[in-house]
Coordinates of C-alpha atoms in Angstrom, one line a residue:
M1 CA -18.7 -37.5 -21.7
A2 CA -16.9 -34.9 -24.1
V3 CA -20.0 -33.6 -25.6
Q4 CA -19.8 -34.1 -30.1
H5 CA -21.0 -31.6 -33.1
L6 CA -22.5 -34.0 -35.4
A7 CA -22.9 -31.8 -39.4
N8 CA -27.0 -32.0 -39.0
G9 CA -26.2 -29.7 -36.4
R10 CA -27.4 -32.4 -33.3
F11 CA -25.2 -33.8 -30.3
A12 CA -23.4 -36.8 -29.5
W13 CA -21.9 -37.8 -26.7
Q14 CA -18.4 -39.4 -27.2
R15 CA -16.2 -41.6 -23.8
R16 CA -13.0 -38.9 -23.5
T17 CA -9.6 -40.6 -24.3
P18 CA -7.6 -42.1 -22.0
K19 CA -5.5 -39.0 -21.4
A20 CA -7.8 -37.1 -21.3
E21 CA -9.7 -38.5 -19.2
W22 CA -6.7 -39.0 -16.3
L23 CA -5.6 -34.9 -17.0
S24 CA -9.6 -34.7 -15.6
W25 CA -9.3 -36.8 -12.3
L26 CA -5.5 -35.2 -11.9
A27 CA -7.6 -31.8 -12.1
W28 CA -10.4 -32.9 -9.8
L29 CA -7.8 -34.3 -6.7
A30 CA -5.7 -30.5 -7.5
G31 CA -8.7 -28.9 -7.0
V32 CA -9.2 -31.4 -3.6
A33 CA -6.1 -30.2 -2.8
L34 CA -6.4 -27.2 -2.4
T35 CA -9.6 -27.0 -0.9
V36 CA -8.1 -29.0 1.8
F37 CA -4.9 -26.8 1.7
C38 CA -7.3 -23.5 2.4
W39 CA -9.3 -24.9 5.2
R40 CA -6.2 -25.9 7.0
V41 CA -4.9 -22.3 6.5
M42 CA -8.5 -21.0 7.5
T43 CA -9.1 -22.5 10.7
E44 CA -5.1 -23.3 12.0
N45 CA -5.6 -20.7 14.5
T46 CA -9.4 -21.2 15.7
I47 CA -10.9 -22.0 19.0
W48 CA -13.0 -23.6 18.2
D49 CA -15.3 -23.7 21.1
Y50 CA -15.1 -19.6 20.3
V51 CA -17.6 -20.7 16.9
W52 CA -19.9 -23.4 18.7
D53 CA -20.1 -21.0 21.6
A54 CA -20.9 -18.0 18.2
P55 CA -24.4 -18.1 18.1
T56 CA -25.6 -17.2 21.8
Q57 CA -22.9 -14.4 22.5
A58 CA -24.3 -12.6 18.6
A59 CA -27.5 -13.3 20.5
D60 CA -26.7 -12.3 24.4
I61 CA -25.1 -8.5 21.8
G62 CA -27.3 -7.6 20.0
G63 CA -30.4 -8.5 23.2
R64 CA -28.3 -5.2 24.2
M65 CA -27.7 -3.1 21.0
V66 CA -31.9 -2.8 21.1
P67 CA -33.3 0.0 21.6
P68 CA -30.5 2.1 20.4
R69 CA -29.5 5.1 23.5
W70 CA -31.7 8.1 21.5
S71 CA -30.2 10.6 24.8
Y72 CA -26.4 9.9 22.8
F73 CA -27.1 11.4 19.5
P74 CA -26.4 15.5 20.6
N75 CA -22.8 13.5 20.9
I76 CA -21.9 13.1 17.9
I77 CA -23.4 16.1 16.1
K78 CA -19.9 16.8 16.0
P79 CA -17.8 14.1 15.0
L80 CA -20.5 13.6 12.0
W81 CA -20.0 16.9 10.9
D82 CA -16.0 16.0 10.8
T83 CA -16.7 12.7 8.9
L84 CA -18.5 14.7 6.4
N85 CA -15.6 17.5 6.4
I86 CA -12.4 14.4 5.6
A87 CA -14.4 13.2 2.7
T88 CA -15.2 15.9 1.5
L89 CA -12.0 18.7 1.3
G90 CA -10.0 14.8 1.2
T91 CA -12.1 14.6 -2.0
L92 CA -10.8 18.0 -3.1
L93 CA -7.4 17.5 -2.3
A94 CA -7.2 14.3 -4.0
V95 CA -8.9 16.4 -7.1
F96 CA -6.4 19.3 -7.3
I97 CA -3.6 16.5 -7.4
S98 CA -4.6 14.5 -9.2
V99 CA -6.3 16.3 -12.0
P100 CA -2.2 17.3 -12.6
I101 CA -0.5 13.5 -12.7
A102 CA -3.3 11.7 -14.8
F103 CA -2.4 14.3 -17.4
L104 CA 0.8 13.4 -17.6
A105 CA -0.9 9.9 -17.3
A106 CA -2.8 9.8 -20.4
R107 CA -1.0 8.9 -23.3
N108 CA -1.9 11.7 -25.7
T109 CA -1.0 14.5 -23.0
T110 CA 2.1 13.1 -21.6
P111 CA 5.3 15.3 -22.9
S112 CA 6.9 12.0 -22.3
V113 CA 5.1 8.6 -22.9
A114 CA 8.6 7.1 -22.3
F115 CA 9.1 8.7 -19.0
V116 CA 6.6 11.0 -17.1
R117 CA 3.8 8.4 -18.2
P118 CA 5.3 5.6 -15.7
L119 CA 6.3 7.7 -13.6
A120 CA 2.7 8.9 -13.4
I121 CA 1.1 5.9 -13.1
F122 CA 3.8 4.5 -10.8
V123 CA 2.2 7.4 -8.6
I124 CA -1.7 6.4 -9.2
V125 CA -0.6 2.2 -8.9
S126 CA 0.9 3.4 -5.3
S127 CA -1.9 5.2 -4.0
R128 CA -4.9 2.8 -4.8
S129 CA -2.3 -0.2 -3.7
I130 CA -2.4 1.5 -0.2
N131 CA -6.6 1.5 1.6
A132 CA -7.4 4.6 3.7
I133 CA -7.0 2.6 7.1
I134 CA -3.3 2.5 6.3
W135 CA -2.8 5.8 5.1
A136 CA -4.3 7.4 8.3
L137 CA -2.2 4.6 10.3
L138 CA 0.9 5.7 9.5
L139 CA -0.4 9.7 9.4
V140 CA -1.4 9.8 13.1
S141 CA 1.8 7.9 13.5
I142 CA 3.8 11.3 11.9
L143 CA 1.1 14.2 12.1
G144 CA -0.6 13.0 16.1
P145 CA -4.1 12.2 16.5
G146 CA -6.8 14.3 14.2
I147 CA -9.5 15.0 11.7
L148 CA -5.8 16.8 9.5
A149 CA -4.2 13.1 9.6
G150 CA -7.9 11.3 8.1
I151 CA -8.3 13.8 5.2
I152 CA -5.1 13.2 3.8
A153 CA -5.4 9.4 4.6
I154 CA -8.9 9.8 2.3
A155 CA -6.5 12.4 0.0
L156 CA -3.6 10.2 -1.0
R157 CA -6.1 7.0 -0.9
S158 CA -8.4 8.7 -3.7
I159 CA -5.4 10.3 -6.4
G160 CA -5.2 6.7 -7.6
F161 CA -9.1 6.5 -8.2
I162 CA -9.5 10.2 -9.6
G163 CA -6.4 10.0 -11.5
K164 CA -6.6 6.4 -12.7
L165 CA -10.2 7.3 -14.2
L166 CA -9.7 10.9 -15.2
Y167 CA -6.4 9.4 -17.8
E168 CA -8.7 6.8 -18.5
A169 CA -11.1 9.2 -20.3
I170 CA -8.4 11.6 -21.1
E171 CA -7.4 8.7 -23.7
E172 CA -10.6 8.3 -25.2
I173 CA -11.6 11.6 -26.1
D174 CA -12.2 12.9 -29.7
A175 CA -8.8 13.2 -32.0
K176 CA -11.3 15.2 -34.4
Q177 CA -11.5 17.6 -32.2
V178 CA -8.1 17.8 -30.8
E179 CA -6.4 17.4 -34.4
A180 CA -9.7 20.8 -35.9
I181 CA -8.1 22.8 -32.8
T182 CA -4.8 22.1 -33.6
A183 CA -5.5 23.2 -37.3
T184 CA -6.3 26.4 -36.1
G185 CA -2.4 27.4 -35.1
A186 CA -4.6 26.9 -31.4
S187 CA -1.7 26.7 -28.6
G188 CA -1.0 23.2 -26.4
P189 CA -3.4 25.2 -23.9
Q190 CA -5.1 26.6 -26.1
T191 CA -5.8 22.9 -27.6
L192 CA -6.0 21.7 -23.6
A193 CA -9.1 24.7 -22.7
Y194 CA -11.1 24.4 -25.9
A195 CA -10.3 20.0 -27.4
I196 CA -9.8 18.4 -24.4
V197 CA -11.2 19.5 -20.4
P198 CA -14.6 19.6 -22.1
Q199 CA -14.8 16.4 -23.5
I200 CA -13.6 15.6 -19.8
M201 CA -15.1 17.0 -17.5
P202 CA -18.4 15.0 -17.8
A203 CA -16.6 12.3 -16.4
F204 CA -14.6 14.2 -14.9
A205 CA -17.4 15.5 -12.9
G206 CA -19.3 12.4 -12.6
I207 CA -16.1 10.4 -11.2
T208 CA -15.5 13.7 -8.5
V209 CA -19.1 12.9 -6.7
F210 CA -19.0 9.1 -7.3
R211 CA -15.5 9.3 -5.1
W212 CA -16.7 11.7 -2.7
D213 CA -19.7 9.2 -2.0
I214 CA -17.1 6.5 -1.4
N215 CA -15.2 8.8 1.0
I216 CA -18.3 9.4 3.1
R217 CA -18.2 5.2 4.1
E218 CA -14.4 5.3 5.0
S219 CA -14.0 8.7 6.8
T220 CA -16.8 7.0 9.3
V221 CA -13.4 4.5 10.7
L222 CA -10.8 6.0 10.5
G223 CA -11.5 7.1 13.5
L224 CA -11.4 3.5 14.8
V225 CA -7.3 4.2 14.6
G226 CA -7.3 8.3 15.4
A227 CA -7.8 9.8 12.1
G228 CA -10.8 12.0 14.0
G229 CA -14.1 11.1 12.7
I230 CA -18.0 9.1 13.7
G231 CA -14.9 6.2 14.6
L232 CA -14.1 7.7 17.3
N233 CA -16.8 7.6 19.1
L234 CA -17.5 4.4 17.6
E235 CA -14.3 2.8 19.2
S236 CA -14.7 4.4 23.0
S237 CA -18.4 2.9 23.0
L238 CA -17.1 -0.5 21.8
N239 CA -14.3 -0.4 24.4
T240 CA -17.2 0.6 26.6
L241 CA -19.4 -2.0 25.6
A242 CA -21.6 0.7 25.1
W243 CA -23.8 -1.2 23.4
P244 CA -26.1 0.9 23.3
Q245 CA -24.4 3.5 21.4
V246 CA -23.0 1.4 18.7
T247 CA -26.3 1.4 17.3
L248 CA -27.2 4.6 18.1
I249 CA -23.9 5.4 16.1
L250 CA -24.2 2.1 13.3
L251 CA -27.6 4.1 12.5
V252 CA -26.4 7.1 12.0
I253 CA -23.4 5.9 9.8
L254 CA -26.2 4.1 8.0
G255 CA -28.3 7.2 7.1
T256 CA -25.2 9.4 6.4
V257 CA -24.0 6.8 4.2
V258 CA -27.9 5.9 2.3
V259 CA -28.6 10.3 2.0
S260 CA -24.0 10.7 0.1
E261 CA -25.5 7.7 -2.0
W262 CA -29.1 9.1 -3.1
I263 CA -27.2 12.8 -3.5
S264 CA -24.2 10.8 -5.3
A265 CA -27.2 9.1 -8.0
R266 CA -28.7 12.5 -8.6
I267 CA -25.6 14.6 -8.9
R268 CA -24.3 11.6 -11.2
H269 CA -27.5 11.6 -13.0
A270 CA -28.3 15.1 -13.4
I271 CA -24.2 15.1 -15.0
I272 CA -23.9 12.7 -17.2

């Protein structure tokens, strides 16, 4: 039944035409067929015996994870420090690379909209399309395991995020301030320094702190592929079925993320 709007502003039900009825049924049929197809794809390789036994296994592992092994805490202080360094240094490296790329990508600051801007946007899109874990896998294969691979992986992943948000902030600046500085006879670098940079500094600081907060979370799992940090301890504990250690590491990761989010929120609140 379709809804008809009357002249007095009230509604009246009206039966659909045969064609509309057929289209409605075809849409429902297509939706059901798509749902059945997706369910078949998702469950094609599922071993249902494991699924039925999952509650028992989850309860068993949960019981083994409690209480956390607090005596293991001294062993994760150094990996935790490495994780913080990976996130911080990776963010700084990404900022150093992404700032010029953002200016090249912004329509109002790029030297060439037809040639340079597409190249800069291609770099940004390429960075954003590859997850930090994949970057870390590639870099561990090239550079070997360690925090250097983690730092570069975080940086390569962050270039797209910082570059995209920053070039959008550059494009949204007030053009009147640029025109006013240019009218005084200022050169290009002077216009950049006195008209553009002051307008984007709050956004730039907020984007950087926000990305650092995200990188704290991403760097905690890079160790799973050998890129250093607390993820290495998590992987070794999982491999040896040391569940109380896994619980402690997860609690430490949770505490670190909560603290970093609090710091990030306080800094962004103070800046913006």
